[in-house]
CSV table of C-alpha atoms in Angstrom, one decimal:
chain,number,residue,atom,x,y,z
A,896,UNK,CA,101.9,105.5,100.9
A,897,UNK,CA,102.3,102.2,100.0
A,898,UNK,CA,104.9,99.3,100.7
A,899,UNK,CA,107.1,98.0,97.1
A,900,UNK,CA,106.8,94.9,96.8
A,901,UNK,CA,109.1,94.4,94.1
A,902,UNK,CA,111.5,92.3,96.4
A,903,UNK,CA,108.7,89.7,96.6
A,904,UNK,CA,110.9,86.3,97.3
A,905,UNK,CA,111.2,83.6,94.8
A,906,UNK,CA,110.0,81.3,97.4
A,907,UNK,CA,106.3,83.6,97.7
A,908,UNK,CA,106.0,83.2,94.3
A,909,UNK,CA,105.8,79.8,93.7
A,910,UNK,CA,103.0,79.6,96.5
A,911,UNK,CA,101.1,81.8,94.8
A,912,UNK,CA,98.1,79.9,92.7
A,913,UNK,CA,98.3,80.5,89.0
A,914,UNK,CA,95.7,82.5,87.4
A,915,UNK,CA,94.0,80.1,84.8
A,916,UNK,CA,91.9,81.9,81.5
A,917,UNK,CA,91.3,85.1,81.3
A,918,UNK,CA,92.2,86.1,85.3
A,919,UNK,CA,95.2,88.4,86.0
A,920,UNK,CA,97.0,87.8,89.4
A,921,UNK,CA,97.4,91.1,91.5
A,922,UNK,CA,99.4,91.4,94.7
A,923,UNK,CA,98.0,94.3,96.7
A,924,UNK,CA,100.9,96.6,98.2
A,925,UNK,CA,100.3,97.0,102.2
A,926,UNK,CA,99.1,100.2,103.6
A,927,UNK,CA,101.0,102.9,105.6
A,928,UNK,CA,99.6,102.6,109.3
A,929,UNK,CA,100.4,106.7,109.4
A,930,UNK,CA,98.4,109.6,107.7
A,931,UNK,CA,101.6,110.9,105.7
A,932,UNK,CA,104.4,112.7,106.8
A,933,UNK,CA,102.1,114.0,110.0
A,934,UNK,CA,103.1,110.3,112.2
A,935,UNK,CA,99.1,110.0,113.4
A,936,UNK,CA,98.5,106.4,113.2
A,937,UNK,CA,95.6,105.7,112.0
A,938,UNK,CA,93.3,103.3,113.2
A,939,UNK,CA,93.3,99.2,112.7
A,940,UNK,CA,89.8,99.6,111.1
A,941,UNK,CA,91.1,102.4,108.8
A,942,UNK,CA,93.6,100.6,107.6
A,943,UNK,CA,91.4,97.4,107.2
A,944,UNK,CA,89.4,99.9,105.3
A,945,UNK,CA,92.1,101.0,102.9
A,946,UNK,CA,93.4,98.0,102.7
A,947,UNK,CA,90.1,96.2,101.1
A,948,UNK,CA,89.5,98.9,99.1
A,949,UNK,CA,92.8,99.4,97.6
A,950,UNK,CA,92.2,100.3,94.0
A,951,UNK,CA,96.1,99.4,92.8
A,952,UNK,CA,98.4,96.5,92.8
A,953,UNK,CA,101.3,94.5,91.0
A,954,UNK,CA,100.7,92.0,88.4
A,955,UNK,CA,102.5,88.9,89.4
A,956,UNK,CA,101.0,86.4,86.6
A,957,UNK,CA,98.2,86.1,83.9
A,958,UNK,CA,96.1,83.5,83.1
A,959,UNK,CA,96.8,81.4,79.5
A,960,UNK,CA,93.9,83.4,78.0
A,961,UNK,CA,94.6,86.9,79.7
A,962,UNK,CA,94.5,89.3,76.3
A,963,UNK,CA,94.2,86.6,73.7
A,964,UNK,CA,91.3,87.9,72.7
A,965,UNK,CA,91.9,89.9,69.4
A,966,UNK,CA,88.5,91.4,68.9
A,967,UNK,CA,88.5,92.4,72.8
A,968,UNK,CA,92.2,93.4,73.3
A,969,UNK,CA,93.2,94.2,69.1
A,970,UNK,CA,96.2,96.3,70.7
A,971,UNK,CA,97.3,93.0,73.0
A,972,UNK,CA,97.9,93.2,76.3
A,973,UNK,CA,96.5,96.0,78.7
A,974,UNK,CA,99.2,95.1,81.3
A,975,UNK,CA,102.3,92.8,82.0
A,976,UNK,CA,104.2,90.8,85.3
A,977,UNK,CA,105.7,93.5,86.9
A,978,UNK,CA,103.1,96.4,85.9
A,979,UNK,CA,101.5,98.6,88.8
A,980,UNK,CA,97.8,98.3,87.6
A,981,UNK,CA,94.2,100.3,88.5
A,982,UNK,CA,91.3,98.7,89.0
A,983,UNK,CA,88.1,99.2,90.8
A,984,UNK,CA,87.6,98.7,94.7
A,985,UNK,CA,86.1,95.9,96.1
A,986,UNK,CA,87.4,93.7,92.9
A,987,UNK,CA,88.1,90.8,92.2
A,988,UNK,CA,88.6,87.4,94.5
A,989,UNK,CA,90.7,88.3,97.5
A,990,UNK,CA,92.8,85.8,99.8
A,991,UNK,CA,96.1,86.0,101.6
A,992,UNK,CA,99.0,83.7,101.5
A,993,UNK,CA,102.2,83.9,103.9
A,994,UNK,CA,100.2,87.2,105.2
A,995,UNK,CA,99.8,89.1,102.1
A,996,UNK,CA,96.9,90.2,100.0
A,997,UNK,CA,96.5,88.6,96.3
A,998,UNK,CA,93.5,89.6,94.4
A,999,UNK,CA,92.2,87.7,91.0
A,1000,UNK,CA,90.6,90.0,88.4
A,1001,UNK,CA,89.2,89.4,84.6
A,1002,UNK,CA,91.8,90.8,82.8
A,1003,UNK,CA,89.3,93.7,81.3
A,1004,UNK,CA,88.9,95.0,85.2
A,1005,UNK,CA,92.3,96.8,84.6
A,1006,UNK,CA,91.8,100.2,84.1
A,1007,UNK,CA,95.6,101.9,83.7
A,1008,UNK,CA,98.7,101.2,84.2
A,1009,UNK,CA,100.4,103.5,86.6
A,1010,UNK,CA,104.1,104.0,86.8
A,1011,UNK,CA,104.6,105.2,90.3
A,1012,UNK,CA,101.9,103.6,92.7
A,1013,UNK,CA,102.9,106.2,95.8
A,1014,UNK,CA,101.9,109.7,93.6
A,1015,UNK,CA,97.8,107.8,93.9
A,1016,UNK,CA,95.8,107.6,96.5
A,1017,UNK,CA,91.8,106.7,96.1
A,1018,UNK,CA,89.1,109.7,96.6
């Protein structure tokens, strides 16, 4: 289960680098530190784990040439701010800023748009 981070302060956000071209800006929701509804904790390293691999996140900006592409994107964008968005693990530029993970990703790395981030979890 993951965190919402839809109460992200104004203040966070204009920290946050802007993406610039084609990137999308992802913040990646934190992870449970229990298995479910059973309460066992799991372990620091499997939530580092999770956590790097996370394979969903929030959209929070897009780069000036996110989707301008007509030939590439002839339907416009795949995603807007505000979207929950799949992507692959391990993608994209990672850093942290006031403790929370951001990723960068090309803006064809989005795979779906997901409405309700807590129903997935990766295999």
């Amino acid at each position: 289960m993951m965190t919402d981070l839809s109460d992200v302060e104004s203040e966070l956000l204009e920290k946050l680098p802007k993406p610039v071209g084609y990137r999308v800006l992802i913040a990646i929701p934190e992870v449970d530190d229990t298995y479910g509804s059973s309460g066992i904790i799991k372990s620091t390293k499997d939530q580092n784990h999770e956590h790097i691999l996370s394979i969903m996140g929030r959209v929070m900006a897009t780069g000036e040439g996110a989707y301008a592409d007509k030939e590439r994107f002839p339907t416009g964008p795949w995603c807007e701010k505000g979207d929950y968005v799949m992507f692959r693990a391990n993608t994209g530029t990672r850093f942290k800023v006031d403790g929370l993970e951001y990723r960068f990703i090309n803006d064809d790395t989005v795979e779906a748009v997901v409405d309700d981030p807590r129903e997935i979890t990766r295999a």
